[in-house]
Coordinates of C-alpha atoms in Angstrom, one line a residue:
X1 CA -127.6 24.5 29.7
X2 CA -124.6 26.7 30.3
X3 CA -121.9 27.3 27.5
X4 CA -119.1 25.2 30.0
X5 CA -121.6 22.4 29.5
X6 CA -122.2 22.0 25.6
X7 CA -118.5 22.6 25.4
X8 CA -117.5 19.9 27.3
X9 CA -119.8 17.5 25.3
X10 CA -118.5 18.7 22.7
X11 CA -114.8 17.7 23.9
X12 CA -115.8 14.3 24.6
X13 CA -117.8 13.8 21.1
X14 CA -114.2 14.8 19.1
X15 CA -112.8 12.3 21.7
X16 CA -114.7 9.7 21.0
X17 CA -115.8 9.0 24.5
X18 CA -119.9 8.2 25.0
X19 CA -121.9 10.9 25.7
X20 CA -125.6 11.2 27.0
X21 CA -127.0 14.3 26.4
X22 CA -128.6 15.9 29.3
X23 CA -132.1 16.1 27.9
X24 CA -135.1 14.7 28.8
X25 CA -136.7 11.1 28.6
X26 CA -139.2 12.6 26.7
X27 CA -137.6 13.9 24.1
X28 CA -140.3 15.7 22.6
X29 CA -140.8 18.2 25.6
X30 CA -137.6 19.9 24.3
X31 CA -137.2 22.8 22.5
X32 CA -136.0 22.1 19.0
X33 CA -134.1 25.7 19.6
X34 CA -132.3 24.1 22.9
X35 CA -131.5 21.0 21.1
X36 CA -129.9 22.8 17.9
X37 CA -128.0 25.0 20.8
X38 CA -126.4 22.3 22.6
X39 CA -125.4 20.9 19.7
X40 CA -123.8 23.9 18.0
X41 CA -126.3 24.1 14.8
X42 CA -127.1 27.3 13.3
X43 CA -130.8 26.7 13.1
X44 CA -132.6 27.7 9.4
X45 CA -135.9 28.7 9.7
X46 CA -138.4 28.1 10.0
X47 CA -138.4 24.9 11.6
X48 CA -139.9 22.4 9.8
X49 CA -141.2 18.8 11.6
X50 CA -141.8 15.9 9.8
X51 CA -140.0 16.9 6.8
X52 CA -137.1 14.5 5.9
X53 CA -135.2 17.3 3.5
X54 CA -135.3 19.5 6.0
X55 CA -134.2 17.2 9.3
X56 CA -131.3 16.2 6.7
X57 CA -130.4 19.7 6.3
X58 CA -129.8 19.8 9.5
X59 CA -127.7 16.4 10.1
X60 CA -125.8 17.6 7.3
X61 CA -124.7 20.2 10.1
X62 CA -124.6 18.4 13.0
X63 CA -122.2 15.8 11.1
X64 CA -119.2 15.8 9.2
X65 CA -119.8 15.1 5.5
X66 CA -118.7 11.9 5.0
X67 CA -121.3 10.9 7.5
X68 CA -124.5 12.2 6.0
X69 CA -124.8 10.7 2.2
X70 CA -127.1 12.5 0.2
X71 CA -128.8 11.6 -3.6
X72 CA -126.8 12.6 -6.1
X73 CA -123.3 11.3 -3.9
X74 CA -121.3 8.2 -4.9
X75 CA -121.9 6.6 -1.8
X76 CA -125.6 7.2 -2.2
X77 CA -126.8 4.2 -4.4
X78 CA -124.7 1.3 -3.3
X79 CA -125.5 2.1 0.5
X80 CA -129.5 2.1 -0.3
X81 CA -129.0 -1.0 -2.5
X82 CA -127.3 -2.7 0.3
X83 CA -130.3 -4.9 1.3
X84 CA -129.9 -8.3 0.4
X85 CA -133.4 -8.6 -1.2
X86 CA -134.1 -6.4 -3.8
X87 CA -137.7 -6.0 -2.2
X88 CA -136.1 -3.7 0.4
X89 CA -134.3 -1.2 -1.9
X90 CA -135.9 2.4 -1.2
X91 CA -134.2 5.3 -1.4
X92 CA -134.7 7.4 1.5
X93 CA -134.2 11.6 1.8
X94 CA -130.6 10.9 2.9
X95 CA -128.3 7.7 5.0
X96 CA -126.8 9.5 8.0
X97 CA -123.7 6.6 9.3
X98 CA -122.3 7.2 12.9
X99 CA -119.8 5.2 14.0
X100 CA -120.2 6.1 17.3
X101 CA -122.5 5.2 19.8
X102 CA -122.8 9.4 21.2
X103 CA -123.0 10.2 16.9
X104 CA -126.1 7.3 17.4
X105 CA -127.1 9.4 20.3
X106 CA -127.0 12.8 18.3
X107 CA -128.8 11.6 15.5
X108 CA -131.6 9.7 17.5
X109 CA -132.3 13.3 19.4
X110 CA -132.6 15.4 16.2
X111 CA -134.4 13.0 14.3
X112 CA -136.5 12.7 17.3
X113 CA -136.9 16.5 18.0
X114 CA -138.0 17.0 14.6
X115 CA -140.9 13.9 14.3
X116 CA -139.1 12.8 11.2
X117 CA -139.2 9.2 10.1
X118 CA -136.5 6.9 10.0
X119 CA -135.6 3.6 9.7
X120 CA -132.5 1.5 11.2
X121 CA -130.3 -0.9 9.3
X122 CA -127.5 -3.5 10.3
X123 CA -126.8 -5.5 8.2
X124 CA -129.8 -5.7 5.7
X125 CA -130.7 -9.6 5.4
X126 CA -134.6 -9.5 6.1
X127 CA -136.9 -9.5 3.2
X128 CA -139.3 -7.6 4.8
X129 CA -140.1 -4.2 2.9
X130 CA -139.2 -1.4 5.1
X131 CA -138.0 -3.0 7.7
X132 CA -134.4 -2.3 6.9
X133 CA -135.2 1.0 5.2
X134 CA -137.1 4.1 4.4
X135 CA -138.4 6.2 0.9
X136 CA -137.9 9.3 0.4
X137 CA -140.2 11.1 3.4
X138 CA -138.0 9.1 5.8
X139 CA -133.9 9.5 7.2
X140 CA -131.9 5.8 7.3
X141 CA -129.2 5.3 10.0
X142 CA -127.1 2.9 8.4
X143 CA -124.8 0.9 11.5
X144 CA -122.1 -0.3 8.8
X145 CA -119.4 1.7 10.6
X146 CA -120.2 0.2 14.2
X147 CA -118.1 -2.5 13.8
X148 CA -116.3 -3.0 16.8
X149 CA -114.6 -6.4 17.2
X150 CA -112.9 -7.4 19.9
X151 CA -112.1 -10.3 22.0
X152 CA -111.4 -10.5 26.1
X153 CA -108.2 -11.4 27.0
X154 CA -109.7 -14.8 28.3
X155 CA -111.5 -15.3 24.8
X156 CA -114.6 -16.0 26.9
X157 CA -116.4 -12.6 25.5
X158 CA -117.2 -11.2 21.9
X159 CA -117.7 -8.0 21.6
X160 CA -119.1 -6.9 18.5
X161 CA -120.7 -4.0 16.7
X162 CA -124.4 -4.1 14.7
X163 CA -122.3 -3.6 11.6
X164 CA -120.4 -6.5 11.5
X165 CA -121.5 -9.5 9.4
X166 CA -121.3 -12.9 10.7
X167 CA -118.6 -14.1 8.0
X168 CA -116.1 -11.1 9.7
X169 CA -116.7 -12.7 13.3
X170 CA -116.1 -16.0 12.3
X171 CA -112.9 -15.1 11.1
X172 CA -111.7 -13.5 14.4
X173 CA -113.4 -16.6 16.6
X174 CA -111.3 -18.8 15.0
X175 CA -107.9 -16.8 15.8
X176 CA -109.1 -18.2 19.5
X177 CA -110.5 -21.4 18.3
X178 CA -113.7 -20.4 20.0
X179 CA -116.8 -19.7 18.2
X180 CA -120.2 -18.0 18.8
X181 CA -124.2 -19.0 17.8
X182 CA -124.1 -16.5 15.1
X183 CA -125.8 -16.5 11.7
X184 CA -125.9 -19.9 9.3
X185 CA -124.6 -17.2 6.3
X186 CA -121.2 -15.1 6.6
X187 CA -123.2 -12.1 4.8
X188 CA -125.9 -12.2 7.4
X189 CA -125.9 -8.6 9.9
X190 CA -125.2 -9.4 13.7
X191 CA -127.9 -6.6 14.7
X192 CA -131.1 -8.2 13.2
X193 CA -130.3 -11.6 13.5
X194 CA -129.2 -11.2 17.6
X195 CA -132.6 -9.0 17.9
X196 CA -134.7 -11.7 16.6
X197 CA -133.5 -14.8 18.5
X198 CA -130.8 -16.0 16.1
X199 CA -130.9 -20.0 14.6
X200 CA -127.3 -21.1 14.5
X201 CA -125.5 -23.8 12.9
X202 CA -126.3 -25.5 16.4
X203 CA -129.2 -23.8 18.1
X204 CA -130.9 -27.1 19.2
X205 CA -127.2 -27.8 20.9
X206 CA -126.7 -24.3 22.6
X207 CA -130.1 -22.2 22.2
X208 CA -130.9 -19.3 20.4
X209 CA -128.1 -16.6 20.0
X210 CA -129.4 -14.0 21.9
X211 CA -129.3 -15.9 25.4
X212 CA -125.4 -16.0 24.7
X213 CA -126.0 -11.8 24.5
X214 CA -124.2 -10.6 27.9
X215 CA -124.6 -7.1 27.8
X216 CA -126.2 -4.8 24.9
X217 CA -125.0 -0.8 25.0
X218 CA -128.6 1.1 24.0
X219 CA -129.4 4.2 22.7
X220 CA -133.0 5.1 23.5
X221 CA -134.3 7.8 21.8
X222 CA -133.5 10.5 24.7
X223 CA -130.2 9.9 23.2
X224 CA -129.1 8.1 26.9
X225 CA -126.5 5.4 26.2
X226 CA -127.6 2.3 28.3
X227 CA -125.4 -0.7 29.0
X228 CA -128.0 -3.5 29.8
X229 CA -127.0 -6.4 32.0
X230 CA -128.6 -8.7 34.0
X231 CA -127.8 -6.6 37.0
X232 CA -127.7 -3.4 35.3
X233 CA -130.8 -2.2 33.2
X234 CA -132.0 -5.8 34.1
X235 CA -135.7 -5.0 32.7
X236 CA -134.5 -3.6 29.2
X237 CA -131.6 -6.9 29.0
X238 CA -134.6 -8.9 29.5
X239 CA -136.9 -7.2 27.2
X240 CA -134.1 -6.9 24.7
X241 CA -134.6 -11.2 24.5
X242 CA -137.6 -10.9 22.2
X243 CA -138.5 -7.2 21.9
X244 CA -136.6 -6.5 18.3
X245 CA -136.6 -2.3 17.7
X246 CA -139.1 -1.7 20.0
X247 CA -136.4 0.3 22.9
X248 CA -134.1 2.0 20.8
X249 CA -130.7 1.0 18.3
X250 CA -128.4 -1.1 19.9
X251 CA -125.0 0.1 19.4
X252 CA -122.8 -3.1 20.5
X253 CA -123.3 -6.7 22.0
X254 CA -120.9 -8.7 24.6
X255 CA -121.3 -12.4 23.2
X256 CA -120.4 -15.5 25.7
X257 CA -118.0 -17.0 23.6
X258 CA -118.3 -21.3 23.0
X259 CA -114.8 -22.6 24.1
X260 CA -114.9 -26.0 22.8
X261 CA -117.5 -25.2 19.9
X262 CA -115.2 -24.3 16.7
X263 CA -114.2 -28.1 16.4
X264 CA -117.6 -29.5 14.3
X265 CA -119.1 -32.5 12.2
X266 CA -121.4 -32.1 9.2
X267 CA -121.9 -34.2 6.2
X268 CA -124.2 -32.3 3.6
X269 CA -125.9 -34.0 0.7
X270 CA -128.2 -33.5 -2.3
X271 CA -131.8 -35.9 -2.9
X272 CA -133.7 -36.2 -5.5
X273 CA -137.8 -35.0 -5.5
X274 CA -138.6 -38.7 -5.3
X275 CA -136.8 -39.4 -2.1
X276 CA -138.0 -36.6 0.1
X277 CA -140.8 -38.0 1.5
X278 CA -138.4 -40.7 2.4
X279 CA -136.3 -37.7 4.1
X280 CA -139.1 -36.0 6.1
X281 CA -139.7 -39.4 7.8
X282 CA -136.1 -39.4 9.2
X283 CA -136.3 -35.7 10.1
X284 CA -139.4 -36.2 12.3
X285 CA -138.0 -39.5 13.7
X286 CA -134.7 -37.3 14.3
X287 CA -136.6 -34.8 15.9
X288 CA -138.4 -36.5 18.5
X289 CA -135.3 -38.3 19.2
X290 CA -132.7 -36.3 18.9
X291 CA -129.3 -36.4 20.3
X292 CA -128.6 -33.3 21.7
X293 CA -125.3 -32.9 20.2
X294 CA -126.8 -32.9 16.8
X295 CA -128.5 -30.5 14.4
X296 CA -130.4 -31.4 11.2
X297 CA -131.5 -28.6 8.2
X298 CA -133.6 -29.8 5.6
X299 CA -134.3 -27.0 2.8
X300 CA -136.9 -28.1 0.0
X301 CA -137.3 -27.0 -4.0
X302 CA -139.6 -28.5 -6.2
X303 CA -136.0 -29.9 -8.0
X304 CA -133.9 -30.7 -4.9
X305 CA -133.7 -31.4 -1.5
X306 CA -130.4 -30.4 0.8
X307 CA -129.6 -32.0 4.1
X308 CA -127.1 -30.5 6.7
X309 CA -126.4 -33.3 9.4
X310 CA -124.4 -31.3 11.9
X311 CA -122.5 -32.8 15.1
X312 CA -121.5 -30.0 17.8
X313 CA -117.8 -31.9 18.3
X314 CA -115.3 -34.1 16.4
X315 CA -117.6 -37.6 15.1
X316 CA -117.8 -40.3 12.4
X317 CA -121.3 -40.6 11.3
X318 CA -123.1 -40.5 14.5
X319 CA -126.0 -42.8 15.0
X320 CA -128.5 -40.3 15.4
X321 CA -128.6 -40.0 11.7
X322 CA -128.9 -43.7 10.7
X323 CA -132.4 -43.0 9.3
X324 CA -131.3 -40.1 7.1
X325 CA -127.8 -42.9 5.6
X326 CA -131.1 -45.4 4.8
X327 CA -132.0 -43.2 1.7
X328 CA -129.3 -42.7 -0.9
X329 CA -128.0 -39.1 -2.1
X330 CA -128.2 -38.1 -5.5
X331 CA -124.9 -35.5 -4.5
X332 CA -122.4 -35.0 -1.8
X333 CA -121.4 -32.0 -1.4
X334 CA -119.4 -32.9 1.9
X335 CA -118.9 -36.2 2.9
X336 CA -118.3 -37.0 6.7
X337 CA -116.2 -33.9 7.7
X338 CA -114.6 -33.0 10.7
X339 CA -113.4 -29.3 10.7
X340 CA -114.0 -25.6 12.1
X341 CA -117.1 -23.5 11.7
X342 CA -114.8 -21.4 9.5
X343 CA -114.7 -24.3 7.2
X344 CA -118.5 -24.8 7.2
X345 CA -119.2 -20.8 6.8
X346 CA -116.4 -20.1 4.0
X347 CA -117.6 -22.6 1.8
X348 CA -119.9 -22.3 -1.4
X349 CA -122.8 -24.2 0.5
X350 CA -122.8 -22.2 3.2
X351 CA -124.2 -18.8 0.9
X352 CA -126.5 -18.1 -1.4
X353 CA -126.5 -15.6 -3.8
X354 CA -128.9 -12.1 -3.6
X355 CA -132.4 -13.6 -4.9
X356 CA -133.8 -10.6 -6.6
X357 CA -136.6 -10.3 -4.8
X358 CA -138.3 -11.8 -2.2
X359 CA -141.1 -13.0 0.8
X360 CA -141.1 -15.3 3.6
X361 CA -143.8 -16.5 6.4
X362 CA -143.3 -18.5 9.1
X363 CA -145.4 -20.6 11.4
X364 CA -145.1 -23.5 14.6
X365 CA -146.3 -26.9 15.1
X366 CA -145.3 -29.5 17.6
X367 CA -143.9 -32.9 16.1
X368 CA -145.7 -36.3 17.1
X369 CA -144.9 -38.0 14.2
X370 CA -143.9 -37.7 10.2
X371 CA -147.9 -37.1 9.0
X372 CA -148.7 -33.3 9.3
X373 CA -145.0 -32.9 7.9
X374 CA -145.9 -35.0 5.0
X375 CA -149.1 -33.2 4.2
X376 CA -147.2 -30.0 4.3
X377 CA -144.9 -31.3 1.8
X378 CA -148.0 -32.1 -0.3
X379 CA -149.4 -28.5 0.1
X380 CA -146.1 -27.1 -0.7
X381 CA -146.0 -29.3 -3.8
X382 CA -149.3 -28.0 -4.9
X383 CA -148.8 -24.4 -4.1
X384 CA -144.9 -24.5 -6.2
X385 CA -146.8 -25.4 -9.2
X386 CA -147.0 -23.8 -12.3
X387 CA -144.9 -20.6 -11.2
X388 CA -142.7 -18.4 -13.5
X389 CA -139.5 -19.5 -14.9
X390 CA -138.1 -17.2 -13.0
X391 CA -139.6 -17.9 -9.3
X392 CA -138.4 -20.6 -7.1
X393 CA -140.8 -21.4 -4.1
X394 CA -138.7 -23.0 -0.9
X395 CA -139.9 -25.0 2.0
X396 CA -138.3 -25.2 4.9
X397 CA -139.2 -26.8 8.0
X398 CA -136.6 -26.4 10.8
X399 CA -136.5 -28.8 13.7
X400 CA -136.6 -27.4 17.1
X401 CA -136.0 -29.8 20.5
X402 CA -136.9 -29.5 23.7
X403 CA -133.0 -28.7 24.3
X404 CA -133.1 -25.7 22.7
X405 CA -136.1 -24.2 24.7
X406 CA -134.1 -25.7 28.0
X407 CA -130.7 -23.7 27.4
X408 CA -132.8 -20.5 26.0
X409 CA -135.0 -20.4 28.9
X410 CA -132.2 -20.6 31.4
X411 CA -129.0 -18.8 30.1
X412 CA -128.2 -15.5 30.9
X413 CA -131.6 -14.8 32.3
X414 CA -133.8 -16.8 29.4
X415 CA -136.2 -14.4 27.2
X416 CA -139.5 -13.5 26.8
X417 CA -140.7 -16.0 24.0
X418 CA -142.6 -17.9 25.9
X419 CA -142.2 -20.8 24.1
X420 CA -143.1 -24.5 24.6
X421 CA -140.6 -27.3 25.8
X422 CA -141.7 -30.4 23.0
X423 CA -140.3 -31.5 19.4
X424 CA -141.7 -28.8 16.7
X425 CA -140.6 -27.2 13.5
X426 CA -141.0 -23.7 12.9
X427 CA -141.9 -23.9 9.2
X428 CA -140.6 -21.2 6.9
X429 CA -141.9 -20.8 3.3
X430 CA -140.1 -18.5 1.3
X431 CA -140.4 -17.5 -2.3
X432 CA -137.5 -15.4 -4.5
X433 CA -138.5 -14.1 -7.8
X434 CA -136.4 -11.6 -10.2
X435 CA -139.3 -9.9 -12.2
X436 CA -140.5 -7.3 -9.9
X437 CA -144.1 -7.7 -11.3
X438 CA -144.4 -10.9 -10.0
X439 CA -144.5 -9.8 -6.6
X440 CA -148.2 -10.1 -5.5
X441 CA -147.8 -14.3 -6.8
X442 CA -144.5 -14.4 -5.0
X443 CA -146.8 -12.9 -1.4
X444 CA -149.9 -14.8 -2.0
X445 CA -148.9 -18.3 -2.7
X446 CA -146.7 -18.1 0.5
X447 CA -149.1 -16.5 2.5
X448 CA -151.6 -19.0 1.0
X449 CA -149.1 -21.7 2.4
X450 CA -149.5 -20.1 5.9
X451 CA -152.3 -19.9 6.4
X452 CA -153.5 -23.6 5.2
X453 CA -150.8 -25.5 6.8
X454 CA -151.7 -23.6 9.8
X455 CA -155.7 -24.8 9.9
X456 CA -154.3 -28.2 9.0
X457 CA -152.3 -27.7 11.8
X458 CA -154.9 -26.8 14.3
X459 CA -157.4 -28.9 12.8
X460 CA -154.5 -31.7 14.1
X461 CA -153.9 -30.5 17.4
X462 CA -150.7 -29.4 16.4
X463 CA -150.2 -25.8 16.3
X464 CA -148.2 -24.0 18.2
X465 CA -148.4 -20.3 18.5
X466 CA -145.4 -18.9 18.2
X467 CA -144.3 -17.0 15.5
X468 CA -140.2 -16.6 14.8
X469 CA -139.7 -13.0 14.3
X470 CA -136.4 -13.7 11.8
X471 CA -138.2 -15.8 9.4
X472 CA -142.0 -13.9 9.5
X473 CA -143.5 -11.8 7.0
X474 CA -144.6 -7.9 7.4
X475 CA -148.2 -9.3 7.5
X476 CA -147.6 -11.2 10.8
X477 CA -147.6 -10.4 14.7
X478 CA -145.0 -12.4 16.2
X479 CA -145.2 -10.2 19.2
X480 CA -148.6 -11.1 19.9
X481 CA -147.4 -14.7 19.5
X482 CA -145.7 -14.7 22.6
X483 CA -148.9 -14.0 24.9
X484 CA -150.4 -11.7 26.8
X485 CA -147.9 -11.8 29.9
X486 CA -145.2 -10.7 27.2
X487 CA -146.2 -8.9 25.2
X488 CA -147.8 -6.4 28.4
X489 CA -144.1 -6.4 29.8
X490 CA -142.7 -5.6 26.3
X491 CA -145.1 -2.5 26.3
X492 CA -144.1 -1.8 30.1
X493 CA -140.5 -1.8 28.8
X494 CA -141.0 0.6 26.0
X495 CA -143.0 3.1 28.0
X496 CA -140.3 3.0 30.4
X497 CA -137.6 3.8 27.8
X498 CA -139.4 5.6 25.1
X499 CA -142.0 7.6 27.1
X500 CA -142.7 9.6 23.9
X501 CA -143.4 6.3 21.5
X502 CA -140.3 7.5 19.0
X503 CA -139.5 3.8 18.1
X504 CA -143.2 3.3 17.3
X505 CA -144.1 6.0 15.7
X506 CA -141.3 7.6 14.3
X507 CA -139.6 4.3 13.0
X508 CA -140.7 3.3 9.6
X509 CA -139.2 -0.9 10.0
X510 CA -139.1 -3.6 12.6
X511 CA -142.4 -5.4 14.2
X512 CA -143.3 -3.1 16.6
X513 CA -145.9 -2.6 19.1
X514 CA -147.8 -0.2 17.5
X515 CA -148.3 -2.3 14.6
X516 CA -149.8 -5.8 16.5

């Protein structure tokens, strides 16, 4: 590469324009000395692969300071310990935080050159260890500062950065009194949740919220910045509906906005142990039936059960929820509401606090009628007893309807799930926990609900294979659990874009292909 060459990249890197750097797919057929050249790094020697302390040496070159945040800094500590679950604090050799897509680019070739770890974090939400972060023999690229947030003069299109948080977008939709299928919880990352299909506050209404994704700008890990359309990059846009961290970090999203979708319904309410049988009898009669308007949660703890009942426009107690009014609420928290999402997502009911630690599992089975939900509830109630104080076991069965699978499957090119058009739930147990040495009762009684209600479920004729990646512990293949046909073109899509298998075997989080 001639000098005229890496100092024009340079020019457009101080000018914040994108840059790909003219390297090779294969990113580890180039010379580490070539690299180091184009990038203007006095290389110390010798050169040292695989070692985190020395590829941060080098970042700490490559970027300015306030970019690359070492141990020992200020920043250091509350950027590691940003994870919502305690379970994912680890404190890797050094954060390095771009906040540009060509800085992504930069960092994604050196880290690559050098065969060092690393891990990739939005906004930090999963529970999964190491998913969202890396120890000590590993870099983190933290995406707080790609935050972008803007809206099309026509308020038809989002576009939004991996470091925003659902609460911030809300905020902004609302400005336009439009809204997007975005995350049930304001401090919930966009990345993460639009990577792994995304449940909204009205997912049965309007699908999943990836297939409202228009365009995703990609870095692979050539450091190439991709936009990825359904005309442009068409394989990766379609690939990118289902195939998580398995291309490269996604640097911003173009969001079809909802134009009529910010005005709402809900009622929420509180019911006593005693009455939830009672309740899982109206949510399977709701979700066989449902009116596709509507959307029902039902979160279970051994002391209380919640209800959202959730209209996508302006009602008064809609009739699809007349078996759910037949058992009496030992709480409102919101009576009959009409309102904004804003309203809904600003409100105490709408967040929880940080658990401490904890685990989740997920699994799928279709609905024919309230039994196998009821003998669920009875394993749950079994498996919840006699914990510590301090651990709260949760079970939560969400309702999906054939509605949902329709508008996934067909908007904006559909996705790669694969999954089946008939009333299920995809069942997430989850446990939280603050003692840290609890940790191996917190995994094995939810993994111990897995796995049974799953043979009950096949013993039934129930089960469903599909595994949703959002909700699924470390432990599962949710890849896999699209079949065959997808997962072979997710591995035809990663070849393609990562011919040197950097996100799988460089990457320390995420369910990848070279773990299934």
């Amino acid at each position: 590469m001639s000098s005229f060459t890496r100092a024009a990249i340079a020019a457009l890197a101080l000018a914040n324009v994108a840059v790909s750097y003219p390297f090779a797919d294969d990113v580890s057929l180039e010379s580490p000395a070539n690299v180091m050249s184009t990038f203007n790094i006095k290389t110390p020697r010798p050169i040292q692969f695989g070692n985190a302390a020395f590829t941060c040496q080098i970042l700490s070159l490559a970027f300015p300071k306030s970019d690359v945040i070492s141990p020992g800094s200020t920043e250091y500590t509350p950027l590691w310990q940003v994870p919502w679950s305690q379970s994912c604090w680890l404190q890797p050799a050094c954060i390095v935080a771009p906040d540009t897509d060509s800085d992504i680019s930069k960092a994604m070739i050196l880290i690559s050159v050098l065969k060092t770890k690393f891990a990739v974090r939005s906004g930090g939400h999963t529970v999964v260890p190491g998913y969202s972060g890396v120890g000590n023999d590993g870099i983190l690229i933290a995406l707080h500062k790609l935050n972008k947030l803007s809206m099309s003069k026509d308020a038809k299109t989002l576009t939004v950065g991996p470091g925003q948080r659902w609460g911030a977008v809300y905020e902004m939709t609302n400005q336009y009194n439009v809204t997007v299928l975005g995350g049930r919880e304001p401090p919930v990352g966009v990345g993460g949740l639009l990577l792994g299909g995304g449940l909204s506050l009205f997912y049965n209404t309007y699908g999943l919220s990836f297939n409202r994704v228009k365009r995703y700008s990609v870095v692979i890990p050539s450091g190439r910045i991709l936009d990825a359309t359904a005309t442009q990059n068409s394989d990766l846009f379609h690939g990118l509906k289902g195939g998580t961290a398995n291309y490269g970090i996604v640097t911003e999203f173009d969001i079809e906005t909802i134009s009529n979708g910010n005005a709402i319904y809900y009622e929420i309410y509180l019911y006593a142990p005693s009455d939830t049988p009672a309740i899982l009898e109206a949510f399977s009669n709701w979700t066989i039936n449902a009116d596709i308007k509507s959307n029902v949660e039902v979160q279970i703890q051994n002391k209380i059960t919640l209800v959202f009942l959730g209209y996508a426009e302006p009602a008064n107690k809609p009739a699809t929820f007349n078996d759910f009014y037949k058992v009496t609420p030992i709480k409102t928290m919101f009576g009959p509401t009409n309102a904004s999402v804003i309203s809904l997502t600003n409100s105490p009911a709408a967040s929880r606090p940080p658990p401490g630690f904890s685990y989740s599992s997920v699994f799928s089975h279709e609905v024919r009628d309230s039994k196998f939900l009821l003998e669920q509830y009875a394993l749950y109630l079994n498996l919840s007893a006699n914990l510590p104080d301090d651990m709260t076991m949760s079970f939560n069965p969400q309702a999906v309807i054939p509605n949902l699978v329709k508008e996934s499957n067909t908007r904006n090119g559909g996705n790669i799930l694969n999954l089946s058009p008939v009333p299920q739930m995809w069942v997430n147990a989850v446990m939280d926990w603050k003692n840290n040495s609890e940790s191996s009762i917190g995994s094995d009684r939810i993994d111990a609900f897995t796995a049974q209600a799953t043979k009950l479920a096949q013993d039934r004729g129930v089960f469903l294979p599909y595994i949703y990646v959002n909700d699924a512990s470390g432990k599962q293949k949710p890849l896999r659990s699209y079949g065959d046909a997808s997962f072979k073109y997710i591995q035809k899509i990663a070849n393609k874009y990562d011919p040197a298998g950097v996100m799988q075997n460089l990457q320390n989080n995420g369910y990848l292909l070279s773990r299934e």
